[in-house]
Amino acid sequence: MSIPLPVHVGRQGESCEGVAGMAETRPDKKLEPWRDRDAKPYIRIERVTKNFGDFTAVDDVSLDIYRGEIFCLLGASGCGKTTLLRMLAGFEEPTSGRISIDGADMAGIPPYRRPVNMMFQSYALFPHMTVEQNVAFGLKQDGLPKGEIRDRVAAMLELVKLTALGGRKPHQLSGGQRQRVALARSLVKQPKLLLLDEPLGALDRKLREHTQFELVNIQEKLGVTFVVVTHDQEEAMTLASRIGVMDHGEIIQVGTPSDIYEYPTSKFVADFVGSVNLFEGHLVEDEPDHVRVECPELGGCFYVDHGVSAPPEATVWVALRPEKVFISRESPGPGGDNQVSGVIKEIAYLGDLSVYLVQLPTGRMLRVTRPNVRRQDAAFDRLTWDENVWLSWEASSPVVVTQ
Amino acid sequence: MRPVVAGRWAVISLPYLWLLLFFLVPFVIVFKISLSDIRLGMPPYQPMLQWVEAQMVSIQINLGNYAFLFEDPLYRNAYLHSLSTAAVSTFLCLLIGYPMAYGIARTDKSWRNLLLMLVMLPFWTSFLLRVYAWIGILKNNGLINNLLMGMGLIDQPIVMLQTDFAVYIGIVYSYLPFMVLPLYATLEKQDITLLEAAADLGCHPVRAFLAITLPLSMPGVVAGSLLVFIPAVGEFVIPALLGGPDTLMIGKVLWNEFFQNRDWPVASAVAIAMLLLLVVPIMLFQLAQGRQAGGHP
């Protein structure tokens, strides 16, 4: 079952250039097995519940994860995502429900007999062993010949660029180096499934970004299935082929990063992933190809170019992303839906973009972001505090959610 | 000197002053006596410095006491027997104490303090009383023998008191908490996720114990062993009360030399030799430990 290990994962420059391409959803059907009805899931989580005493950590979760995916479980701390991951690893047994990996039921199988490796949030490196011994540990348990262990450890250390530090102990390494040792240790056994618990949590921003792309690279080269737990939506967005948003032990929505961001199915997801303007309202026009939602707080109506399945006069919410709102001094047109005037109350200059908080005539604040396309020098006529502005958006921008 | 610095010096120097007065000075006196000659009278040794004439002082240094320790096999045997008794007792303490400490460290948090209390509870009774209690348990018509004979398992009492067996029981019983407590301290703070990581990498729990838990608890093993071994070597009360007349321990020899033979110089030499015998290997060991631990955060 020896899979030849690749020696190079890409030079550092390469991995950074691929930023845009990597985060995009690939339309190739082979890379989106969840759209294929006949595809057999690699991990099958069926109605799994886990109770700790009175507390329900994971509540009736069903989930299919396919071979070669990077699946991110995203949620706030305490939402049950880590418990779900630990059940996959075998550290916890489900109270009810069934987990199977590659067709085999995992019930009662201890962690040391599962075809799964895990990268721990704390890295859990063995402090009394060198980097090499840490990486070799898993192979030694399989009783492999010494020569093979040496070769595979060396190849793995080269993959994570730690060849020079093989003789060091964990306490002599930086945070980023430790993280790479942990990754090497969990990958060296060539698991079919790698579980990562907040893999980038302890790294600073620059290093995180770099490591994210490195992780994706390694995953693509080795063809391992990743299940990643994170509370960081940015991390989930960059890494994931699909994201499962969790809250209070339940999976709220599963989808590609762009599905989750552009088509949230609930207030919770819209609010949790990215920032959003949420308006409560009710349907005044309900057609298959469009709806109109009257929102008292907006002081007008949203015209949305997609249908909604909701009973008439039911309360719905409209989610509008701040970057999808145009802001300008001139009126966008002769009145109607999807436009509103307001006064700029707050401006936050973030360098690449600026955030405006605009107060509507109803008193409600609306958050708008605009990329700083032009340099804001003295000659630039920038929008400023207390200025009257018009806000408008396209009919495709708002999303109507019913819960 | 700023008040903070002065305060710090006071805090450090007070205990050192105490040690200087009540440890170093007596040690020097004992060392001085060990270099003198025995005589009849009070004190029972020759003074080291003697005025010969008005401006002449004679210094007498007698190394004969140390030479005597080498000549008489009594001392060598006593030393060796003390060391081996202490070593075996330490090993037994480790065998019993490690599972205890491990068990306490892995039980539910709410139980740990109670279990630790139970380990320390015997200290609330006098050490001497507890050793005497063992006499009552081990003697020929004591608790164990009466029980076994009452049940008809034996018809002759088993001789346990005044044997090496009784000495081992006494030492292991008395010093076990000193083994358990440092072991518990290291085992309790061990990161459980390390064992999860080991299991995740395909390591059976038993092997994980040998590969992870045991090596990482070595500082506790060393600390506990030293805490048991050092006092056990010089132990006097336990062999005197529980051991037989032929139980040769250096503490007992020292006592005899001092109070029965009234040979203060030889007794002092025995004490100094014992100190060197213990201190030198321990210092070397600590040096090695320090070097190994150096660089740890």
XYZ file of C-alpha atoms in Angstrom:
700
model
C 0.000 0.000 0.000
C 3.012 2.194 -0.404
C 2.164 5.459 -2.087
C 5.197 7.274 -3.419
C 5.585 10.491 -1.533
C 6.061 13.616 -3.561
C 9.161 15.478 -2.644
C 8.090 18.957 -3.647
C 4.855 20.590 -2.881
C 5.635 23.724 -4.709
C 8.010 26.510 -3.999
C 6.888 29.175 -1.650
C 6.309 31.728 -4.400
C 4.045 29.402 -6.295
C 1.802 28.653 -3.408
C 1.165 32.317 -2.848
C 0.458 33.128 -6.463
C -2.344 30.642 -6.539
C -4.425 32.638 -4.081
C -7.415 33.430 -6.225
C -7.523 30.179 -8.109
C -7.423 28.063 -5.036
C -10.250 29.703 -3.206
C -12.545 29.465 -6.212
C -15.026 26.675 -6.452
C -14.015 24.375 -9.242
C -16.952 23.595 -11.486
C -15.512 20.220 -12.477
C -18.019 17.551 -11.510
C -15.284 15.159 -10.467
C -14.144 17.664 -7.870
C -17.687 18.198 -6.640
C -18.782 14.668 -5.836
C -21.583 15.919 -3.616
C -23.422 17.041 -6.741
C -23.166 13.524 -8.153
C -26.047 11.346 -7.035
C -24.135 8.107 -7.614
C -20.990 9.092 -5.726
C -20.355 6.997 -2.646
C -19.500 9.072 0.431
C -16.204 8.261 2.106
C -17.369 9.257 5.561
C -20.943 8.692 6.474
C -22.292 10.284 9.650
C -25.838 9.096 10.260
C -28.018 10.711 12.911
C -25.178 10.985 15.387
C -25.908 12.392 18.827
C -23.456 12.811 21.674
C -24.494 13.662 25.209
C -22.229 14.563 28.099
C -24.534 14.109 31.060
C -27.400 16.508 30.495
C -25.531 18.445 27.854
C -26.039 17.567 24.197
C -22.812 18.396 22.398
C -23.799 16.962 19.019
C -27.478 16.786 18.162
C -28.710 14.374 15.486
C -26.107 15.220 12.875
C -26.103 13.532 9.473
C -23.352 14.304 7.031
C -21.683 12.757 3.996
C -18.097 13.618 3.202
C -16.483 12.475 -0.029
C -13.013 11.247 -0.896
C -10.523 14.020 -1.556
C -12.585 16.744 0.025
C -11.435 19.410 2.428
C -14.490 19.624 4.596
C -14.584 22.414 7.183
C -16.754 22.286 10.264
C -17.280 25.931 11.091
C -18.835 27.236 14.261
C -18.323 29.212 17.438
C -16.605 27.523 20.360
C -18.877 25.074 22.127
C -20.968 24.365 19.034
C -19.976 20.692 19.001
C -17.594 20.716 16.063
C -14.628 19.409 18.037
C -16.764 16.678 19.600
C -17.811 15.564 16.126
C -14.164 15.461 15.068
C -13.183 13.499 18.165
C -15.885 10.964 17.366
C -14.355 10.497 13.927
C -10.947 9.954 15.547
C -12.419 7.533 18.069
C -11.723 9.485 21.253
C -15.452 9.725 21.915
C -18.179 7.222 21.116
C -21.498 8.527 19.800
C -24.398 8.239 22.244
C -26.533 7.222 19.318
C -26.177 7.089 15.565
C -23.602 5.567 13.301
C -20.289 6.644 11.816
C -18.735 4.720 8.967
C -15.475 5.413 7.191
C -14.882 3.859 3.777
C -17.859 1.590 4.288
C -16.688 0.218 7.644
C -18.729 0.864 10.767
C -16.501 2.577 13.326
C -18.549 1.682 16.404
C -16.332 0.266 19.149
C -13.137 0.612 17.135
C -10.452 2.230 19.327
C -8.480 5.185 17.935
C -5.329 3.113 17.453
C -7.115 0.850 14.988
C -8.754 3.549 12.843
C -7.466 4.491 9.381
C -7.464 8.081 10.560
C -4.842 10.504 11.787
C -5.396 13.736 13.584
C -3.549 16.993 13.897
C -4.245 18.338 17.358
C -5.013 21.924 18.155
C -2.239 21.966 20.745
C -0.115 19.909 18.306
C 0.463 17.382 21.132
C 4.085 16.825 20.113
C 5.969 14.423 22.364
C 8.241 16.778 24.322
C 10.903 14.169 25.090
C 11.412 13.166 21.467
C 13.191 14.923 18.634
C 11.372 16.090 15.536
C 12.475 12.949 13.703
C 11.352 10.671 16.522
C 8.010 12.434 16.668
C 7.424 11.911 12.973
C 8.700 8.331 13.106
C 6.488 7.409 16.068
C 3.465 6.340 14.024
C 5.538 4.267 11.625
C 7.287 2.504 14.505
C 3.925 1.392 15.856
C 3.362 -0.455 12.586
C 6.680 -2.247 13.012
C 8.085 -1.114 9.690
C 11.732 -1.853 8.910
C 14.162 0.805 10.133
C 15.344 1.766 6.654
C 11.839 2.437 5.404
C 10.985 4.489 8.473
C 14.091 6.584 7.932
C 13.287 7.182 4.272
C 9.681 8.103 4.855
C 10.483 10.408 7.762
C 13.110 12.139 5.638
C 10.669 12.542 2.736
C 8.021 13.914 5.072
C 10.393 16.386 6.698
C 11.391 17.585 3.273
C 7.751 18.043 2.375
C 7.206 20.358 5.327
C 10.681 21.915 4.906
C 12.036 20.840 8.267
C 14.919 18.631 7.152
C 17.486 20.809 8.898
C 15.658 20.682 12.240
C 15.191 16.905 12.511
C 17.367 16.653 15.619
C 15.644 19.383 17.603
C 13.202 18.894 20.444
C 9.772 20.530 20.193
C 10.594 23.212 22.765
C 13.402 24.431 20.526
C 11.022 25.188 17.665
C 8.870 28.181 16.811
C 5.088 27.934 16.666
C 5.044 27.595 12.901
C 7.714 24.904 12.942
C 5.837 22.933 15.581
C 2.728 23.154 13.489
C 4.619 21.671 10.549
C 6.021 18.864 12.702
C 2.482 18.061 13.825
C 1.352 18.030 10.218
C 4.255 15.814 9.156
C 3.580 13.415 12.023
C -0.070 13.097 11.114
C 0.621 12.662 7.391
C 3.541 10.258 7.512
C 1.312 7.214 7.889
C -0.408 8.218 4.660
C -3.862 8.210 6.223
C -6.871 8.213 3.958
C -8.471 10.703 6.278
C -6.769 13.503 8.157
C -8.578 15.365 10.922
C -7.349 18.849 11.722
C -8.449 20.649 14.879
C -7.989 24.411 14.466
C -4.814 23.743 12.494
C -3.778 27.363 12.157
C -5.098 28.720 15.427
C -1.742 29.414 17.038
C -0.071 31.051 14.055
C 0.217 34.754 13.311
C -1.600 36.201 10.342
C 1.110 36.071 7.684
C 2.125 32.562 8.610
C -1.494 31.442 8.644
C -2.088 32.641 5.145
C 1.033 30.949 3.883
C 0.269 27.719 5.705
C -3.313 27.629 4.469
C -2.151 27.425 0.902
C 0.537 24.944 1.807
C -2.095 22.719 3.423
C -4.240 22.861 0.294
C -1.194 22.030 -1.823
C -0.252 19.055 0.311
C -3.828 17.849 0.315
C -3.999 17.971 -3.469
C -0.654 16.217 -3.902
C -1.382 13.390 -1.490
C -5.088 13.047 -2.230
C -5.955 12.814 1.444
C -9.443 13.649 2.676
C -9.314 16.483 5.187
C -11.879 17.241 7.834
C -11.004 20.573 9.419
C -12.522 22.112 12.521
C -12.299 25.860 12.815
C -14.035 28.866 14.296
C -12.342 31.150 11.778
C -14.504 31.748 8.725
C -11.580 33.073 6.709
C -9.696 29.845 7.338
C -12.752 27.837 6.344
C -13.275 29.897 3.194
C -9.707 29.453 1.950
C -9.305 25.791 2.789
C -12.647 24.209 2.239
C -14.223 22.460 -0.676
C -17.351 22.476 1.452
C -18.256 24.045 4.759
C -20.655 22.730 7.370
C -21.821 25.531 9.642
C -22.619 24.272 13.133
C -24.517 25.801 16.001
C -25.639 24.247 19.280
C -24.663 20.761 18.157
C -26.563 20.918 14.898
C -25.438 21.350 11.314
C -27.222 24.468 10.084
C -26.062 24.544 6.477
C -23.676 22.626 4.256
C -22.293 24.033 1.050
C -19.335 25.360 -0.872
C -17.774 28.536 0.522
C -19.566 30.629 -2.092
C -22.893 28.863 -1.439
C -22.545 29.610 2.241
C -21.604 33.199 1.670
C -23.909 34.116 -1.212
C -26.883 31.909 -0.426
C -27.202 31.537 3.313
C -30.378 29.700 4.228
C -30.790 31.221 7.656
C -30.203 34.403 9.605
C -27.611 32.573 11.667
C -25.436 31.580 8.722
C -25.801 34.966 7.024
C -24.717 36.660 10.218
C -22.004 34.173 11.215
C -20.193 34.076 7.893
C -19.044 37.526 6.930
C -20.935 40.637 7.944
C -24.430 41.367 6.800
C -27.309 43.831 7.043
C -30.432 41.985 8.189
C -33.909 43.473 7.755
C -37.095 41.990 9.102
C -40.091 42.285 6.815
C -42.976 40.517 5.110
C -43.738 39.489 1.558
C -45.934 41.892 -0.359
C -45.415 40.252 -3.742
C -44.656 36.554 -4.125
C -43.985 35.415 -7.675
C -41.926 32.401 -8.832
C -39.302 34.678 -10.415
C -39.248 37.506 -7.909
C -40.497 38.716 -4.557
C -40.967 42.081 -2.961
C -40.355 42.383 0.755
C -41.563 45.373 2.694
C -39.258 46.261 5.544
C -40.329 48.990 7.959
C -36.751 49.559 9.081
C -35.641 50.168 5.498
C -38.517 52.530 4.884
C -39.251 50.799 1.591
C -39.196 47.504 -0.260
C -36.586 45.031 -1.376
C -37.105 43.688 -4.866
C -35.403 40.309 -5.004
C -35.040 38.433 -8.277
C -35.486 34.950 -6.856
C -38.532 33.151 -5.578
C -39.079 32.251 -1.951
C -41.003 29.387 -0.496
C -42.806 30.982 2.400
C -46.432 31.392 3.323
C -47.796 34.809 2.360
C -47.577 37.474 5.050
C -45.048 35.365 6.942
C -42.171 37.168 8.611
C -38.997 36.891 6.545
C -35.566 38.444 6.742
C -33.575 40.058 3.984
C -29.811 39.718 4.157
C -27.761 42.253 2.254
C -23.963 42.035 2.180
C -22.214 45.365 2.787
C -19.987 45.072 -0.287
C -23.003 44.642 -2.578
C -24.331 48.097 -1.769
C -23.341 50.979 -4.039
C -22.826 54.292 -2.344
C -22.845 57.582 -4.228
C -23.821 61.226 -3.978
C -26.092 61.091 -6.998
C -29.520 59.526 -6.974
C -29.353 56.207 -8.849
C -32.667 56.674 -10.660
C -36.257 57.729 -10.498
C -37.128 56.212 -7.125
C -38.550 52.745 -6.521
C -37.250 49.609 -4.833
C -33.656 48.770 -3.937
C -32.550 52.279 -3.232
C -32.554 54.469 -0.188
C -30.932 57.673 0.971
C -29.053 58.232 4.175
C -26.396 60.143 6.090
C -22.871 58.850 6.685
C -22.356 58.502 10.442
C -19.164 56.485 10.728
C -16.240 55.753 8.432
C -13.589 53.119 9.041
C -10.621 53.241 6.705
C -9.095 49.759 6.490
C -6.573 50.419 3.752
C -7.852 48.112 1.078
C -11.445 49.092 1.718
C -13.499 51.545 3.705
C -16.513 50.754 5.842
C -19.354 53.275 6.005
C -22.172 53.207 8.526
C -25.047 55.060 6.904
C -28.089 56.122 8.879
C -31.374 55.713 7.018
C -34.288 58.109 7.533
C -35.904 55.423 9.699
C -32.944 55.632 12.086
C -31.590 52.211 11.121
C -27.843 51.916 10.379
C -26.729 50.204 7.203
C -23.211 48.893 6.741
C -21.574 49.510 3.368
C -18.061 48.619 2.270
C -16.326 50.034 -0.760
C -12.900 49.070 -2.085
C -10.479 51.964 -2.173
C -9.857 51.744 -5.892
C -8.201 55.133 -6.007
C -5.472 56.434 -3.779
C -7.014 58.685 -1.159
C -4.655 61.623 -1.542
C -5.411 65.303 -1.056
C -6.890 65.665 -4.531
C -9.318 62.817 -3.940
C -12.819 63.993 -3.205
C -13.730 61.448 -0.572
C -17.077 60.843 1.059
C -17.090 62.283 4.507
C -19.012 62.372 7.743
C -22.579 63.698 7.776
C -22.754 63.704 4.017
C -26.042 62.771 2.339
C -25.617 59.743 0.105
C -27.708 57.352 -1.947
C -27.481 53.622 -1.430
C -28.588 51.142 -4.047
C -28.155 47.476 -4.924
C -28.975 45.048 -7.646
C -32.034 42.847 -7.465
C -29.802 39.768 -7.360
C -27.951 40.932 -4.254
C -30.373 40.513 -1.344
C -31.112 37.066 0.006
C -34.419 36.259 1.645
C -34.312 33.816 4.524
C -37.273 32.505 6.415
C -35.623 31.414 9.666
C 20.407 49.873 48.064
C 16.782 50.095 47.079
C 14.362 48.694 49.667
C 13.136 46.016 47.254
C 16.637 44.698 46.720
C 17.364 44.840 50.441
C 14.166 42.938 51.137
C 15.077 40.315 48.602
C 18.484 39.877 50.237
C 16.891 39.565 53.646
C 14.519 36.896 52.391
C 17.334 34.900 50.834
C 19.900 35.373 53.597
C 17.697 34.453 56.559
C 17.293 30.755 55.691
C 20.931 30.615 54.650
C 21.939 32.101 57.970
C 19.862 29.445 59.674
C 21.521 26.688 57.646
C 24.939 28.183 58.340
C 24.371 28.279 62.093
C 22.639 24.983 62.587
C 24.015 22.879 59.796
C 27.373 24.082 58.527
C 28.864 24.995 61.917
C 27.899 21.672 63.562
C 29.188 19.905 60.483
C 32.562 21.623 60.843
C 32.652 20.681 64.521
C 31.878 17.045 63.702
C 34.490 17.129 60.966
C 37.014 18.527 63.455
C 36.207 15.817 66.001
C 36.618 13.159 63.334
C 40.217 14.303 62.893
C 41.075 14.086 66.599
C 42.102 11.290 68.952
C 40.031 9.610 71.601
C 40.829 10.303 75.264
C 39.226 9.722 78.600
C 37.528 12.735 80.013
C 35.101 15.357 78.919
C 34.968 16.048 76.018
C 36.201 12.579 75.118
C 38.579 13.719 72.380
C 41.906 15.555 72.144
C 41.661 19.203 71.201
C 43.008 19.919 67.769
C 44.901 23.070 68.701
C 47.271 23.053 71.637
C 49.491 25.800 73.026
C 52.921 24.325 73.271
C 54.783 27.467 74.274
C 53.902 31.113 74.377
C 53.976 31.587 70.617
C 53.714 28.012 69.438
C 50.556 26.197 68.543
C 50.574 22.553 67.622
C 47.910 21.247 65.302
C 47.107 17.632 65.589
C 45.318 15.945 62.737
C 44.553 12.314 63.153
C 43.507 10.500 59.970
C 43.549 7.225 61.839
C 39.788 7.224 62.363
C 39.174 7.148 58.620
C 41.835 4.500 58.128
C 40.079 2.517 60.830
C 36.826 2.618 58.846
C 38.614 0.875 56.007
C 40.371 -1.649 58.194
C 37.414 -2.922 60.172
C 34.984 -4.824 57.877
C 32.186 -3.924 60.301
C 31.895 -0.440 58.814
C 32.173 -1.524 55.204
C 29.487 -4.148 55.747
C 27.285 -1.688 57.546
C 27.618 0.850 54.756
C 26.928 -1.726 52.061
C 24.002 -3.167 53.936
C 22.542 0.280 54.499
C 22.881 1.126 50.829
C 21.344 -2.137 49.671
C 18.504 -1.928 52.210
C 17.779 1.646 51.104
C 17.975 0.668 47.419
C 15.608 -2.274 47.800
C 13.193 -0.190 49.888
C 13.261 2.593 47.287
C 12.533 0.105 44.541
C 9.626 -1.372 46.512
C 8.276 2.122 47.191
C 8.449 2.834 43.464
C 6.643 -0.406 42.621
C 3.842 0.375 45.053
C 3.859 4.162 44.748
C 3.770 4.519 40.968
C 0.429 2.767 40.441
C -0.955 4.666 43.411
C 0.157 8.035 42.071
C -1.011 7.123 38.569
C -4.384 6.037 39.874
C -4.863 9.203 41.902
C -3.760 11.429 39.022
C -6.229 9.794 36.639
C -9.280 9.711 38.907
C -11.993 12.285 38.791
C -10.850 15.698 40.005
C -13.289 15.733 42.915
C -11.768 12.522 44.308
C -8.108 13.461 43.949
C -7.844 15.689 47.009
C -9.500 13.105 49.222
C -7.156 10.363 47.994
C -4.134 12.623 48.518
C -5.370 13.388 52.025
C -5.485 9.655 52.734
C -1.883 9.301 51.560
C -0.794 12.032 53.956
C -3.074 11.057 56.837
C -0.544 8.774 58.641
C 1.720 11.805 59.173
C -0.809 13.050 61.689
C 0.270 10.266 64.035
C 3.728 10.124 65.546
C 6.266 8.303 63.404
C 7.552 6.416 66.448
C 4.054 5.268 67.384
C 3.432 3.954 63.909
C 6.674 1.948 63.958
C 5.769 0.540 67.362
C 2.393 -0.418 65.955
C 4.165 -2.606 63.429
C 5.772 -4.503 66.293
C 2.302 -5.355 67.506
C 1.337 -6.521 64.049
C 4.471 -8.517 63.216
C 5.538 -10.117 66.519
C 5.185 -13.857 67.179
C 1.941 -13.468 69.090
C 0.989 -10.414 67.096
C -1.928 -9.613 64.861
C -0.857 -11.500 61.730
C 0.370 -14.652 63.438
C -2.682 -14.868 65.693
C -4.947 -14.411 62.718
C -3.202 -17.067 60.618
C -3.068 -19.523 63.516
C -6.669 -18.819 64.405
C -7.664 -19.685 60.859
C -5.594 -22.844 61.134
C -3.370 -21.974 58.221
C -0.172 -22.356 60.279
C 0.556 -23.995 63.594
C 3.903 -22.320 64.291
C 4.147 -18.535 64.325
C 6.092 -17.116 61.405
C 9.063 -15.139 62.653
C 8.738 -11.725 61.075
C 9.815 -9.271 63.716
C 13.570 -8.674 64.063
C 14.221 -9.695 60.458
C 15.195 -7.746 57.340
C 11.654 -8.327 56.135
C 10.310 -6.262 59.039
C 12.850 -3.508 58.291
C 11.698 -3.369 54.670
C 8.085 -3.186 55.741
C 8.873 -0.396 58.167
C 10.852 1.668 55.674
C 8.453 1.177 52.753
C 5.480 1.941 54.949
C 7.034 5.055 56.452
C 8.462 6.570 53.286
C 5.798 5.668 50.725
C 4.128 9.122 50.824
C 7.444 10.719 49.880
C 7.402 8.597 46.737
C 3.731 9.078 45.924
C 3.577 12.853 46.235
C 6.286 13.886 43.711
C 5.122 11.150 41.325
C 1.581 12.436 41.571
C 2.765 15.983 40.915
C 4.424 15.025 37.618
C 1.722 12.607 36.481
C -1.089 15.014 37.295
C 0.224 17.781 35.053
C 0.909 15.469 32.137
C -0.989 16.406 28.995
C -3.598 13.741 28.240
C -3.709 14.768 24.578
C -0.212 13.279 24.225
C -1.730 9.867 24.913
C -4.524 10.610 22.480
C -1.934 11.549 19.884
C -0.097 8.292 20.536
C -3.316 6.292 20.181
C -4.139 8.202 17.041
C -0.796 7.162 15.561
C -1.640 3.517 16.159
C -0.073 3.032 19.580
C -1.710 0.586 21.975
C -2.386 2.104 25.427
C 0.144 -0.173 27.125
C 2.879 0.843 24.714
C 1.812 4.464 25.006
C 2.373 4.219 28.750
C 5.908 2.907 28.218
C 6.745 5.334 25.412
C 5.090 8.521 26.684
C 3.851 8.469 30.284
C 6.810 6.699 31.890
C 9.633 8.726 30.291
C 7.814 11.985 30.955
C 7.344 11.071 34.626
C 11.066 10.436 35.174
C 11.606 13.708 37.081
C 8.989 12.515 39.570
C 10.559 9.057 39.746
C 13.961 10.598 40.475
C 12.650 13.083 43.038
C 10.610 10.417 44.835
C 13.483 7.941 44.817
C 15.908 10.464 46.286
C 13.397 11.437 48.947
C 13.091 7.784 49.979
C 16.656 6.624 49.422
C 18.542 9.349 51.289
C 16.749 9.126 54.648
C 16.519 5.338 54.334
C 20.310 4.983 54.187
C 20.770 6.729 57.527
C 17.613 5.287 59.077
C 18.106 4.371 62.742
C 14.739 4.006 64.430
C 13.206 1.446 62.065
C 16.110 -1.076 62.082
C 16.544 -0.557 65.812
C 12.891 -1.344 66.574
C 11.967 -3.810 63.845
C 15.352 -5.287 62.863
C 17.227 -8.064 64.592
C 20.496 -7.775 66.491
C 22.356 -8.718 63.316
C 20.653 -6.067 61.167
C 23.689 -3.999 60.410
C 22.755 -0.467 59.441
C 25.094 2.459 59.498
C 22.753 4.505 61.661
C 22.865 1.791 64.308
C 26.663 1.503 64.105
C 26.918 5.246 64.537
C 24.710 5.115 67.599
C 26.725 2.289 69.146
C 30.018 4.037 68.453
C 28.780 7.221 70.034
C 26.820 6.083 73.059
C 28.221 2.635 73.909
C 31.874 2.900 72.935
C 31.942 6.630 73.615
C 34.365 6.936 70.735
C 33.392 10.350 69.421
C 36.181 10.644 66.835
C 35.347 7.348 65.124
C 31.613 8.086 65.326
C 32.250 11.441 63.674
C 34.345 9.795 60.972
C 31.494 7.350 60.319
C 29.075 10.278 59.971
C 31.339 12.225 57.617
C 32.016 9.174 55.483
C 28.299 8.492 55.203
C 27.668 12.056 54.135
C 30.303 11.884 51.406
C 28.975 8.524 50.282
C 25.543 10.056 49.747
C 26.292 13.603 48.709
C 28.833 12.984 45.974
C 26.707 10.663 43.792
C 23.613 12.803 44.351
C 25.424 15.962 43.318
C 26.754 14.275 40.189
C 23.278 13.047 39.427
C 21.686 16.452 39.898
C 24.341 17.990 37.673
C 23.490 15.524 34.926
C 19.780 16.171 35.418
C 20.282 19.908 35.248
C 22.254 19.578 32.039
C 19.555 17.388 30.510
C 16.784 19.721 31.591
C 18.726 22.800 30.491
C 16.928 24.669 27.728
C 13.506 23.476 28.739
C 11.089 26.372 28.926
